[in-house]
Short mmCIF file of C-alpha atoms in Angstrom, two decimals:
data_model
loop_
_atom_site.label_atom_id
_atom_site.label_comp_id
_atom_site.label_asym_id
_atom_site.label_seq_id
_atom_site.Cartn_x
_atom_site.Cartn_y
_atom_site.Cartn_z
CA MET A 291 -54.15 206.62 48.89
CA PHE A 292 -55.66 207.35 52.27
CA LYS A 293 -55.27 210.98 51.78
CA LYS A 294 -56.86 210.91 48.22
CA LYS A 295 -59.99 209.14 49.70
CA ILE A 296 -60.41 211.58 52.28
CA PHE A 297 -59.91 214.50 50.00
CA ASN A 298 -62.53 213.19 47.53
CA LYS A 299 -64.99 212.75 50.47
CA LEU A 300 -64.31 216.21 51.53
CA THR A 301 -64.65 217.74 48.07
CA SER A 302 -68.08 216.19 47.64
CA LYS A 303 -69.11 217.51 51.11
CA TYR A 304 -67.94 220.98 50.32
CA HIS A 305 -70.30 221.19 47.22
CA GLU A 306 -73.03 219.87 49.53
CA HIS A 307 -72.42 222.32 52.27
CA ALA A 308 -72.15 225.26 49.86
CA TYR A 309 -75.80 225.18 48.60
CA THR A 310 -77.76 223.82 51.52
CA GLY A 311 -79.36 225.24 54.59
CA LEU A 312 -78.69 228.93 55.49
CA MET A 313 -75.48 228.97 53.42
CA GLY A 314 -77.26 227.73 50.43
CA TYR A 315 -79.86 230.58 50.88
CA PHE A 316 -77.21 233.32 50.94
CA MET A 317 -75.34 231.59 47.96
CA LYS A 318 -78.54 231.73 45.92
CA ARG A 319 -79.15 235.37 46.88
CA CYS A 320 -75.55 236.14 45.80
CA HIS A 321 -76.23 234.68 42.42
CA GLN A 322 -79.50 236.63 42.02
CA GLN A 323 -77.85 239.91 43.01
CA LEU A 324 -75.21 239.32 40.26
CA GLU A 325 -77.81 239.81 37.74
CA LYS A 326 -78.74 243.31 39.12
CA PHE A 327 -76.39 245.06 36.72
CA LYS A 328 -77.25 247.26 33.78
CA PHE A 329 -75.40 246.19 30.74
CA GLU A 330 -74.70 248.97 28.33
CA ASN A 331 -73.99 246.71 25.35
CA ASN A 332 -75.83 243.72 23.85
CA ILE A 333 -74.94 240.38 25.42
CA SER A 334 -74.50 237.89 22.69
CA LYS A 335 -71.84 235.42 23.90
CA VAL A 336 -71.44 234.42 27.43
CA LEU A 337 -68.71 232.28 29.12
CA GLU A 338 -69.19 230.79 32.65
CA ILE A 339 -66.18 229.40 34.42
CA GLY A 340 -66.28 226.67 37.00
CA ALA A 341 -70.05 226.44 37.26
CA GLY A 342 -69.91 222.93 39.07
CA THR A 343 -73.30 221.59 40.04
CA GLU A 344 -74.96 225.02 40.68
CA PRO A 345 -74.49 226.99 37.50
CA HIS A 346 -75.09 230.60 37.31
CA PHE A 347 -77.12 230.04 34.01
CA LYS A 348 -80.60 229.55 35.74
CA TYR A 349 -80.16 233.01 37.22
CA ILE A 350 -79.47 235.03 34.00
CA LYS A 351 -81.73 237.83 33.31
CA HIS A 352 -80.47 239.08 29.79
CA ASN A 353 -80.85 237.66 26.37
CA PHE A 354 -77.90 235.92 24.91
CA ASP A 355 -77.23 233.93 21.59
CA GLU A 356 -74.50 231.66 22.90
CA TYR A 357 -73.68 230.29 26.55
CA HIS A 358 -70.28 228.40 27.03
CA ILE A 359 -69.21 226.68 30.34
CA LEU A 360 -65.62 225.79 31.12
CA GLU A 361 -64.92 223.06 33.71
CA THR A 362 -61.76 221.33 34.80
CA SER A 363 -63.68 218.36 35.71
CA GLU A 364 -64.93 215.69 33.07
CA ASP A 365 -67.27 214.04 35.73
CA GLU A 366 -70.49 213.17 33.92
CA LYS A 367 -72.37 214.08 37.05
CA ILE A 368 -71.36 217.68 36.35
CA THR A 369 -71.32 217.88 32.62
CA ASN A 370 -74.70 216.10 32.20
CA PHE A 371 -76.26 218.44 34.68
CA TYR A 372 -76.37 221.43 32.35
CA ASP A 373 -79.20 222.57 29.96
CA PRO A 374 -78.88 221.10 26.56
CA LYS A 375 -78.47 224.47 24.91
CA ILE A 376 -75.19 225.11 26.96
CA LYS A 377 -71.88 224.24 25.21
CA VAL A 378 -69.65 222.70 27.87
CA LYS A 379 -65.89 222.27 27.35
CA SER A 380 -63.14 221.16 29.73
CA TYR A 381 -59.99 222.98 30.14
CA ASP A 382 -56.62 222.93 32.14
CA GLY A 383 -57.91 225.65 34.66
CA LYS A 384 -55.27 228.01 33.34
CA LYS A 385 -55.68 228.83 29.67
CA ILE A 386 -59.02 229.57 28.42
CA PRO A 387 -59.56 227.88 25.03
CA PHE A 388 -61.21 230.61 23.01
CA GLU A 389 -59.77 233.43 20.79
CA ASP A 390 -59.19 236.90 22.20
CA ASN A 391 -62.01 239.54 22.24
CA PHE A 392 -64.53 236.79 21.91
CA PHE A 393 -67.04 237.18 24.59
CA ASP A 394 -69.51 240.01 25.75
CA ARG A 395 -69.63 238.67 29.23
CA ILE A 396 -67.58 236.19 31.44
CA ILE A 397 -69.06 234.85 34.77
CA ILE A 398 -66.86 233.47 37.43
CA SER A 399 -68.96 232.87 40.60
CA HIS A 400 -67.38 231.42 43.86
CA CYS A 401 -64.37 230.01 41.83
CA LEU A 402 -61.59 232.65 41.75
CA GLU A 403 -60.92 231.88 45.51
CA HIS A 404 -59.90 228.25 44.42
CA ILE A 405 -57.36 229.40 41.64
CA LEU A 406 -53.75 229.28 42.49
CA GLU A 407 -52.60 232.25 40.31
CA PRO A 408 -55.59 234.60 40.48
CA GLU A 409 -54.00 237.67 39.09
CA LYS A 410 -52.68 235.88 36.04
CA PHE A 411 -56.17 234.32 35.53
CA LEU A 412 -57.93 237.65 35.84
CA HIS A 413 -55.95 239.04 32.96
CA GLU A 414 -56.60 235.79 30.96
CA MET A 415 -60.30 236.35 31.46
CA MET A 416 -60.01 239.92 30.39
CA SER A 417 -58.08 239.00 27.23
CA LYS A 418 -61.07 236.97 26.04
CA LEU A 419 -63.70 239.95 26.52
CA LYS A 420 -64.60 242.29 23.76
CA LYS A 421 -64.17 246.02 24.24
CA GLY A 422 -66.95 247.03 26.55
CA GLY A 423 -67.46 243.46 27.74
CA VAL A 424 -68.21 242.67 31.47
CA LEU A 425 -66.40 240.30 33.77
CA SER A 426 -68.79 239.34 36.59
CA ILE A 427 -67.29 237.83 39.83
CA SER A 428 -68.73 236.45 43.00
CA LEU A 429 -66.52 235.75 45.94
CA PRO A 430 -67.04 234.58 49.82
CA ASN A 431 -65.70 237.03 52.28
CA ASP A 432 -63.45 234.40 53.77
CA PRO A 433 -61.74 234.99 56.25
CA ALA A 434 -63.53 238.15 57.23
CA LEU A 435 -65.29 238.43 60.63
CA LEU A 436 -68.87 237.47 59.79
CA PHE A 437 -67.81 234.67 57.46
CA ARG A 438 -65.63 233.15 60.30
CA LEU A 439 -68.47 233.51 62.85
CA GLY A 440 -70.96 231.67 60.27
CA ARG A 441 -68.45 228.87 60.00
CA PHE A 442 -67.79 228.79 63.83
CA TYR A 443 -71.75 228.42 64.15
CA LEU A 444 -71.68 225.44 61.61
CA LYS A 445 -68.96 223.80 63.54
CA LEU A 446 -70.89 223.88 66.73
CA PHE A 447 -74.29 222.92 65.56
CA SER A 448 -74.55 221.16 62.24
CA ILE A 449 -71.14 219.98 60.62
CA LYS A 450 -70.91 216.60 62.63
CA LYS A 451 -74.71 215.92 62.42
CA LYS A 452 -75.46 216.91 59.02
CA TYR A 453 -72.21 216.19 56.98
CA GLN A 454 -70.76 213.49 59.13
CA ILE A 455 -67.31 214.99 59.17
CA THR A 456 -65.16 216.34 62.18
CA ASN A 457 -64.43 219.89 62.79
CA LYS A 458 -60.78 219.00 61.86
CA GLU A 459 -62.03 217.72 58.52
CA PHE A 460 -64.24 220.74 58.00
CA ASP A 461 -61.11 223.15 58.62
CA TYR A 462 -58.98 221.20 56.30
CA MET A 463 -61.65 221.16 53.66
CA ASN A 464 -61.96 224.93 53.64
CA ALA A 465 -58.21 225.29 53.80
CA THR A 466 -57.75 223.46 50.67
CA GLU A 467 -60.74 224.83 48.85
CA HIS A 468 -60.33 228.53 49.69
CA VAL A 469 -56.67 229.17 48.81
CA ASN A 470 -57.11 232.86 48.26
CA SER A 471 -58.48 235.26 50.70
CA ILE A 472 -61.06 237.91 50.10
CA PHE A 473 -58.48 240.53 51.09
CA GLY A 474 -55.93 239.30 48.73
CA LEU A 475 -58.28 238.95 45.90
CA HIS A 476 -59.79 242.49 46.48
CA ALA A 477 -56.43 243.93 46.54
CA ILE A 478 -55.42 242.38 43.32
CA ILE A 479 -58.79 243.56 41.69
CA LYS A 480 -58.40 247.12 42.91
CA HIS A 481 -54.75 247.31 41.97
CA ASN A 482 -55.70 246.20 38.24
CA PHE A 483 -58.95 247.71 37.73
CA ASN A 484 -60.23 250.90 39.33
CA GLY A 485 -62.55 253.87 38.87
CA SER A 486 -65.63 253.81 36.51
CA SER A 487 -64.68 250.33 35.20
CA ILE A 488 -65.84 248.41 38.43
CA GLN A 489 -69.02 248.28 40.29
CA GLU A 490 -68.98 246.47 43.65
CA THR A 491 -71.70 245.10 45.93
CA TYR A 492 -71.45 243.67 49.47
CA LEU A 493 -74.04 241.05 50.59
CA PRO A 494 -76.12 240.52 52.62
CA PHE A 495 -76.01 243.96 54.37
CA ARG A 496 -74.49 246.19 51.62
CA ILE A 497 -72.29 247.99 54.08
CA LYS A 498 -68.97 248.56 52.30
CA SER A 499 -67.04 246.18 54.67
CA PHE A 500 -65.95 242.53 54.37
CA ASP A 501 -66.21 241.94 58.04
CA LEU A 502 -69.92 242.79 58.02
CA ASN A 503 -70.89 240.80 54.92
CA LEU A 504 -70.70 237.28 53.69
CA PHE A 505 -70.08 237.81 50.06
CA TYR A 506 -68.55 240.25 47.50
CA ASN A 507 -69.87 240.86 43.92
CA VAL A 508 -68.00 242.87 41.33
CA HIS A 509 -68.50 243.70 37.73
CA ILE A 510 -65.53 244.81 35.59
CA THR A 511 -66.04 246.57 32.24
CA LYS A 512 -63.21 246.28 29.78
#
């Protein structure tokens, strides 16, 4: 019971930490950059996975006819947060409850690093895309150098004061949230998808290096 209370407290702190201050600024830039992509086909049906309390929906630049969100949580604080035109559905975090070849675009922003079997889930998402559809992914470059330096700065100057948690709790929070490293996820993506089917961007400095950037965006065309 004690551990569950701590976990719930840290989970709420994780979401608060991700979209406030300097980290929040870069996270929003990451969302904005994900929309700087030229879609070759019309985007009619969109699926966003794991939107949480900061959905990518408000950053969308292209037109669409349907926008769906899948969430593992049924928390009303999350599901009531979305625009009424969005169709929200809960799922088990493994199987996407739509037929194959259904969507023109799937968006998974800062979520794949939390999924226990990311390669299997990548194929699950691709199966739901139409031919020519696009899978848009945003990832934190954890535990690359610049990301670790940013985390070290937070531990020195703001974690205890701003979030009222200890450095030990902060480390535990990140360990239990980011179960996949950027290096592992990138290796999985490159092994399964390569060549002209993917378009990669590094942020904020756009040098092709995880150690010199905080985030990685990639679009995969089916």
